[in-house]
PDB file of C-alpha atoms and ligand atoms in Angstrom:
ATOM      1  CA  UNK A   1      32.877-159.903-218.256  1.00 79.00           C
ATOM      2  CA  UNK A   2      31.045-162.994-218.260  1.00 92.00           C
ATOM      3  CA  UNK A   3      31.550-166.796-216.313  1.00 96.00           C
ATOM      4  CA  UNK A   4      32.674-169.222-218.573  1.00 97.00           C
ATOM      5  CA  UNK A   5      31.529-172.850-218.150  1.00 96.00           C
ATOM      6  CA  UNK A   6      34.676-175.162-217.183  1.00 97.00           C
ATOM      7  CA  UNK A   7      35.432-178.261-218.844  1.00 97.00           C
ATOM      8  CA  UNK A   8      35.413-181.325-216.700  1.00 95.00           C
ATOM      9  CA  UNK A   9      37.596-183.900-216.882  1.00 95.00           C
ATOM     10  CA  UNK A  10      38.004-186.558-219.202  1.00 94.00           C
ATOM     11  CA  UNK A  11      36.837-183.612-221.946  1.00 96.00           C
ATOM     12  CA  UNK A  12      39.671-184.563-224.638  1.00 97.00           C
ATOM     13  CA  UNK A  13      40.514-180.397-224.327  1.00 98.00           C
ATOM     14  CA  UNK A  14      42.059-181.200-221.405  1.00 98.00           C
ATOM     15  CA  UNK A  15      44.478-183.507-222.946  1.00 97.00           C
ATOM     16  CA  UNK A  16      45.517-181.343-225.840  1.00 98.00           C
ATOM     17  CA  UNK A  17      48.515-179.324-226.172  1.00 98.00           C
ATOM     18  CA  UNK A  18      47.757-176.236-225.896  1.00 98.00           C
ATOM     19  CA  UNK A  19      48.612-173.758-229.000  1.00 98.00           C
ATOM     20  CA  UNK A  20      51.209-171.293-228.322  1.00 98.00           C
ATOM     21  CA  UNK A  21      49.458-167.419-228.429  1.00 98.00           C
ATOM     22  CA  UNK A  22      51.107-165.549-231.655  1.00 98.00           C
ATOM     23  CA  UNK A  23      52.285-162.024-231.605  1.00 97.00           C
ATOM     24  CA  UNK A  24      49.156-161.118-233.658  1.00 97.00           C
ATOM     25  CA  UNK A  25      47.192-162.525-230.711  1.00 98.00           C
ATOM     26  CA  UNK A  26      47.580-159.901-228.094  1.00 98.00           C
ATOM     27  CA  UNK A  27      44.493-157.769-228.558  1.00 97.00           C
ATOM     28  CA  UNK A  28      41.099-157.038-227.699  1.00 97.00           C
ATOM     29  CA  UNK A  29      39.767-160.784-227.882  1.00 97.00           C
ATOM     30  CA  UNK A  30      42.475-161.865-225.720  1.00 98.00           C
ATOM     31  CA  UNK A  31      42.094-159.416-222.951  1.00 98.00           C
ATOM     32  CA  UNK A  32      38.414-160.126-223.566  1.00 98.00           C
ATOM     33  CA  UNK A  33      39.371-164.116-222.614  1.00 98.00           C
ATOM     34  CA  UNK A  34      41.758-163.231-219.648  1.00 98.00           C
ATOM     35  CA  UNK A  35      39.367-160.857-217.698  1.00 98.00           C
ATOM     36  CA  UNK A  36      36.274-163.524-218.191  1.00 98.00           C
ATOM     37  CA  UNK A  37      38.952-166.280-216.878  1.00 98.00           C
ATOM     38  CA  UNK A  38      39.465-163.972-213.960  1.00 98.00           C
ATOM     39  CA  UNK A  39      35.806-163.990-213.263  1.00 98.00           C
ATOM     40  CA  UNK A  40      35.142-167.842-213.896  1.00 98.00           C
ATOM     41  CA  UNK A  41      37.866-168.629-211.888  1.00 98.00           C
ATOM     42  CA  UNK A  42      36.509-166.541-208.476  1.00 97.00           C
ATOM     43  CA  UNK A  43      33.627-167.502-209.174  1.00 97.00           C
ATOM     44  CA  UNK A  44      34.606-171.150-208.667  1.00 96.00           C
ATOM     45  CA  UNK A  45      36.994-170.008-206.077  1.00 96.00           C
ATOM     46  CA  UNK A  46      39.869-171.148-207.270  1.00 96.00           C
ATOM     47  CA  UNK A  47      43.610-170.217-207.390  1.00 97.00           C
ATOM     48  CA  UNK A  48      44.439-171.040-210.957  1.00 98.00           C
ATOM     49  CA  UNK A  49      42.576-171.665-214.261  1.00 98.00           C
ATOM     50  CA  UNK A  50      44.226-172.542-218.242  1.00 98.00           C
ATOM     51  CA  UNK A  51      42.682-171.633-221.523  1.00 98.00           C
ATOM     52  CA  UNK A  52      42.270-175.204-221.899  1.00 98.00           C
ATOM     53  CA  UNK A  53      39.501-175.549-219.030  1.00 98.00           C
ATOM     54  CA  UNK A  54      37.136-173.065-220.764  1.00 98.00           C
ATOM     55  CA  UNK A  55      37.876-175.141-223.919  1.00 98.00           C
ATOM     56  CA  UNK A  56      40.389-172.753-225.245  1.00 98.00           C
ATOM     57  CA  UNK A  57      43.721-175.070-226.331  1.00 98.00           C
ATOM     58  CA  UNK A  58      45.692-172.591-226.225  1.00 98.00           C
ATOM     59  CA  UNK A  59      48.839-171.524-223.822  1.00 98.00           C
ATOM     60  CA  UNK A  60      48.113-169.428-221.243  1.00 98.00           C
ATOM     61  CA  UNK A  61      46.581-169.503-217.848  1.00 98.00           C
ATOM     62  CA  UNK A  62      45.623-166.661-214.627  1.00 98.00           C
ATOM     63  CA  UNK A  63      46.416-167.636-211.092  1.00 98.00           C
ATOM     64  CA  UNK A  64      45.184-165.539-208.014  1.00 98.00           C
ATOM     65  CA  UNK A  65      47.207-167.442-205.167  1.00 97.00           C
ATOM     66  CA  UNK A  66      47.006-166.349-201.653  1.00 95.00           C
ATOM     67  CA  UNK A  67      50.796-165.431-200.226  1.00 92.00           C
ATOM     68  CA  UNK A  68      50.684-165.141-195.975  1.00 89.00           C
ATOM     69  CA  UNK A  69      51.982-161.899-195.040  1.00 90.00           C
ATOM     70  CA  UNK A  70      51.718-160.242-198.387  1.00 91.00           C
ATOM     71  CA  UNK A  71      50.168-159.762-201.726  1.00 94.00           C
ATOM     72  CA  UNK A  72      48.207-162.508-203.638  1.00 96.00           C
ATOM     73  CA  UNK A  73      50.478-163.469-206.789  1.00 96.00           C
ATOM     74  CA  UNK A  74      47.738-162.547-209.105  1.00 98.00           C
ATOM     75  CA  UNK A  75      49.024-162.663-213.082  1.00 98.00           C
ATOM     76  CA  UNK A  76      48.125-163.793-216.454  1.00 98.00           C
ATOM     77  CA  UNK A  77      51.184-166.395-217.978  1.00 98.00           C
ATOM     78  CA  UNK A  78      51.155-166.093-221.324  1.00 98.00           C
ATOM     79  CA  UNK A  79      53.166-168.943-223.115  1.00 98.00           C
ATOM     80  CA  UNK A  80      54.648-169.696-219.639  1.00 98.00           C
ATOM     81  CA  UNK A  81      57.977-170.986-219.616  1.00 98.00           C
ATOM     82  CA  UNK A  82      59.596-173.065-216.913  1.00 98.00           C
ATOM     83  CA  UNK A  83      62.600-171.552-216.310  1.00 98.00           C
ATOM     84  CA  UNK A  84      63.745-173.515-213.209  1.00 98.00           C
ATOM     85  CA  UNK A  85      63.340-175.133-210.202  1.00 98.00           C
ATOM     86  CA  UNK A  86      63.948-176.435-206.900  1.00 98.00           C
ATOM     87  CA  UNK A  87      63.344-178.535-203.784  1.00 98.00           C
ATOM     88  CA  UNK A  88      59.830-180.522-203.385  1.00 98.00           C
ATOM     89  CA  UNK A  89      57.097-180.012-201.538  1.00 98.00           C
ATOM     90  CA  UNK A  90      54.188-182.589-200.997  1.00 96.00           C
ATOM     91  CA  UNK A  91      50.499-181.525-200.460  1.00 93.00           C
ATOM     92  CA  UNK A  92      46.903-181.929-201.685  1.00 95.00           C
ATOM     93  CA  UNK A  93      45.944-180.431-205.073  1.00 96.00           C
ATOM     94  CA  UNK A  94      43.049-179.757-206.698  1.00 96.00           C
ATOM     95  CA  UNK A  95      41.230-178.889-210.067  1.00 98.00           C
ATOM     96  CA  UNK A  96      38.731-176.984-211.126  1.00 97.00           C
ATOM     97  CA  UNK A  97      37.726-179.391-213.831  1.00 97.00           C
ATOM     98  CA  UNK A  98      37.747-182.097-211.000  1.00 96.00           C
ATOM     99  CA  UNK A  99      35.275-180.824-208.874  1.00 93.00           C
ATOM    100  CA  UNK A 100      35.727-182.307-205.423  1.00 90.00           C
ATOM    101  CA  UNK A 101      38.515-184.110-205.859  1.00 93.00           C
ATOM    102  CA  UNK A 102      41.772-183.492-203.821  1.00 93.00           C
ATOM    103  CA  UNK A 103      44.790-185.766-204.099  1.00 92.00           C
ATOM    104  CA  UNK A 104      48.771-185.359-202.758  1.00 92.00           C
ATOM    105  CA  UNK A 105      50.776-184.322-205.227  1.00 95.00           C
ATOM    106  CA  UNK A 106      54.710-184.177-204.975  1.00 96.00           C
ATOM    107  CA  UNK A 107      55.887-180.728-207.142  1.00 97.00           C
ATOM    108  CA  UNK A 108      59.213-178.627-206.747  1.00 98.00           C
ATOM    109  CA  UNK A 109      59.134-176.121-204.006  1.00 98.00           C
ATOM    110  CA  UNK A 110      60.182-173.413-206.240  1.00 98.00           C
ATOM    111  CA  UNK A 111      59.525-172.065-209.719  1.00 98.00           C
ATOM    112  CA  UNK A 112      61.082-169.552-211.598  1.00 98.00           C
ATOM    113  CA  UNK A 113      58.713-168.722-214.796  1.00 98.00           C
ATOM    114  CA  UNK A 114      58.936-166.383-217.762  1.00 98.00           C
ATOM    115  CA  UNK A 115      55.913-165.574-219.952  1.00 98.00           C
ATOM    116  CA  UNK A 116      53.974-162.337-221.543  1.00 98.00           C
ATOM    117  CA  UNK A 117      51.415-160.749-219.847  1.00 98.00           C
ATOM    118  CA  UNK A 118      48.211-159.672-221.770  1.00 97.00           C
ATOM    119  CA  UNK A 119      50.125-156.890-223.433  1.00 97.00           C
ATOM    120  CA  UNK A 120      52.971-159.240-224.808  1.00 97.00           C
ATOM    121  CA  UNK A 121      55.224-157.996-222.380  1.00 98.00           C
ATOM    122  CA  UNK A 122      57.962-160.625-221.455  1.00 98.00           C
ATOM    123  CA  UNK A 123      58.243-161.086-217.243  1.00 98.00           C
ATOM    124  CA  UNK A 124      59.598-163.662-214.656  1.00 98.00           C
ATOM    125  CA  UNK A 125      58.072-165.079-211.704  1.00 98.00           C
ATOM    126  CA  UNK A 126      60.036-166.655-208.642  1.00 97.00           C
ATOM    127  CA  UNK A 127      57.705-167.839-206.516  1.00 96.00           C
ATOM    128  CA  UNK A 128      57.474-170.891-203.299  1.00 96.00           C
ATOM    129  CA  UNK A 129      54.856-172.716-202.036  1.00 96.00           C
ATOM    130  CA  UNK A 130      51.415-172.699-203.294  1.00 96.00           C
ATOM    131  CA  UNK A 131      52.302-170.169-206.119  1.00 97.00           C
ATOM    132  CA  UNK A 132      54.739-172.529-207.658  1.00 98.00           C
ATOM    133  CA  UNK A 133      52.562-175.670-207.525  1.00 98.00           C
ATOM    134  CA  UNK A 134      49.717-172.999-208.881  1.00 98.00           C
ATOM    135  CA  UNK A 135      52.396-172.562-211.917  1.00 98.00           C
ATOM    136  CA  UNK A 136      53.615-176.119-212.066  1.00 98.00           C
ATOM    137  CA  UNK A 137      50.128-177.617-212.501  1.00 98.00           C
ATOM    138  CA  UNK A 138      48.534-174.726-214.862  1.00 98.00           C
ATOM    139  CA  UNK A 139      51.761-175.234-217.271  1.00 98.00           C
ATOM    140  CA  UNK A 140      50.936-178.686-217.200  1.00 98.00           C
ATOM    141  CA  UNK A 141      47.474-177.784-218.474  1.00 98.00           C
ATOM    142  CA  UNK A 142      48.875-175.738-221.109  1.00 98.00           C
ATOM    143  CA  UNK A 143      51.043-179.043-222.264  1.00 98.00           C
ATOM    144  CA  UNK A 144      47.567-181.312-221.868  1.00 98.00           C
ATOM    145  CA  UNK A 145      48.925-182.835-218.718  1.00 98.00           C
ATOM    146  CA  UNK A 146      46.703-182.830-215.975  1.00 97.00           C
ATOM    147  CA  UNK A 147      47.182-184.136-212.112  1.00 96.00           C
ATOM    148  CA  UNK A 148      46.139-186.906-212.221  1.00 95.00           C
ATOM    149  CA  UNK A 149      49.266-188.005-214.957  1.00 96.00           C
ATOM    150  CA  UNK A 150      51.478-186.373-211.780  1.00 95.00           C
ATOM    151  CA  UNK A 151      50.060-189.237-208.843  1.00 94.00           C
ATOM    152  CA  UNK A 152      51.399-191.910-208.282  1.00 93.00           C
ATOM    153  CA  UNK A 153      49.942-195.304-209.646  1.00 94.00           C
ATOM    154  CA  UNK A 154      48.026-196.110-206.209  1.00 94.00           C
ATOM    155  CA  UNK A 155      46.834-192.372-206.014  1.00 93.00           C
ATOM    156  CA  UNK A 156      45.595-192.292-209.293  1.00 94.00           C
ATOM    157  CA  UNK A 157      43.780-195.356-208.732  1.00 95.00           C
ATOM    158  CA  UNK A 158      42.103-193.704-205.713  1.00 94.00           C
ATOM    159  CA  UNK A 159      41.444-190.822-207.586  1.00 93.00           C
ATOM    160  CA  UNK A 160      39.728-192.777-210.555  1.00 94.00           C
ATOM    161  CA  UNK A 161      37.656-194.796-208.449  1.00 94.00           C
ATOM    162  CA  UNK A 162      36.652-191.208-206.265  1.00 93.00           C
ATOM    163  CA  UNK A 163      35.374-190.186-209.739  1.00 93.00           C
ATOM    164  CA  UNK A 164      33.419-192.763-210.426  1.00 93.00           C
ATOM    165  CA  UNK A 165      31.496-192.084-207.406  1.00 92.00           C
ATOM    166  CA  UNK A 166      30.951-188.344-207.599  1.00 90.00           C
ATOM    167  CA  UNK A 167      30.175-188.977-211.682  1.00 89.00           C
ATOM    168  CA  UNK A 168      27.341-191.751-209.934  1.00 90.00           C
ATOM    169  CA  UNK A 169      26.197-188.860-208.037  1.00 87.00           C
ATOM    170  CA  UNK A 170      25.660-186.475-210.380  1.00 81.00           C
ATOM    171  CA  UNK A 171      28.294-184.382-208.427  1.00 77.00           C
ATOM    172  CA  UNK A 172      30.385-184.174-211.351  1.00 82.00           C
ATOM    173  CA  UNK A 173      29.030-183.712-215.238  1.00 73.00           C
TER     174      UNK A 173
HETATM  175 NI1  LIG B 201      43.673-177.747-212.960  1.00 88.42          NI
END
């Protein structure tokens, strides 16, 4: 396995669509990709990382998100589907390839997702809370959407002038 570097934002990767993964796809190379995602993503401790941040534009992504009082929903979505949702929920997000900045972000509270694991296996997800946004904003990814296209105007603002300082700063390359 081996840390790959992420791609920071505005690298035009990020605003790609992502190409879906073909059924002649699901071998070695790509099992190769999703364990070295794994590792780049602990490494940077976060809770979710796309193809598209190692400057892969393609769709998938692996999320290892935290559940209180159980197991951390830990997957690869291949092709991820939203299949549904509900409620809201409002909260600070954040981004690997926006390192340092958090922002509120209004998502639905719940996500039902379909998508292949590594194998090509077909699977759902129904997951609250963190886990949704987790799928809401990697799917996003996958589409070349990131967060800051889901703030609002003034947030985004805030969020473009935050970058600007940590870019000044080196903090952010
Ligand atoms: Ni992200």
């Amino acid at each position: 396995m081996s840390v790959l570097s992420i791609v920071h934002y505005p690298g035009p990767v990020l605003q790609e669509v992502g190409k879906p993964v073909g059924d002649e796809e699901f071998n070695g190379d790509l099992e190769k990709l999703v364990s070295d995602m794994f590792e780049t993503m602990a490494e940077a401790r976060g809770v979710g990382l796309a193809a598209p941040q190692v400057g892969v534009s393609k769709r998938l992504f692996v999320m290892d998100v935290p559940v209180e009082g159980g197991e951390p929903e830990r997957h690869v979505l291949v092709n991820p589907e939203i299949i549904d949702v509900e409620g809201e929920q409002t909260g600070d997000e954040g981004c690997l390839s926006f390192p340092g900045l958090y922002q509120v972000v209004r998502r639905e509270m719940r996500v039902i997702a379909r998508a292949r694991n590594v194998k090509g296996e077909e699977f759902e997800l129904d997951v609250a809370d963190l886990a949704a946004r987790c799928i809401l904003h990697e799917t996003d990814h996958c589409d070349g959407i990131v967060f800051l296209d889901r703030m609002t105007p003034l947030k985004r603002q805030m969020a473009k002038r935050k970058i600007k300082t940590l870019q000044k700063t080196g903090k952010w390359n």
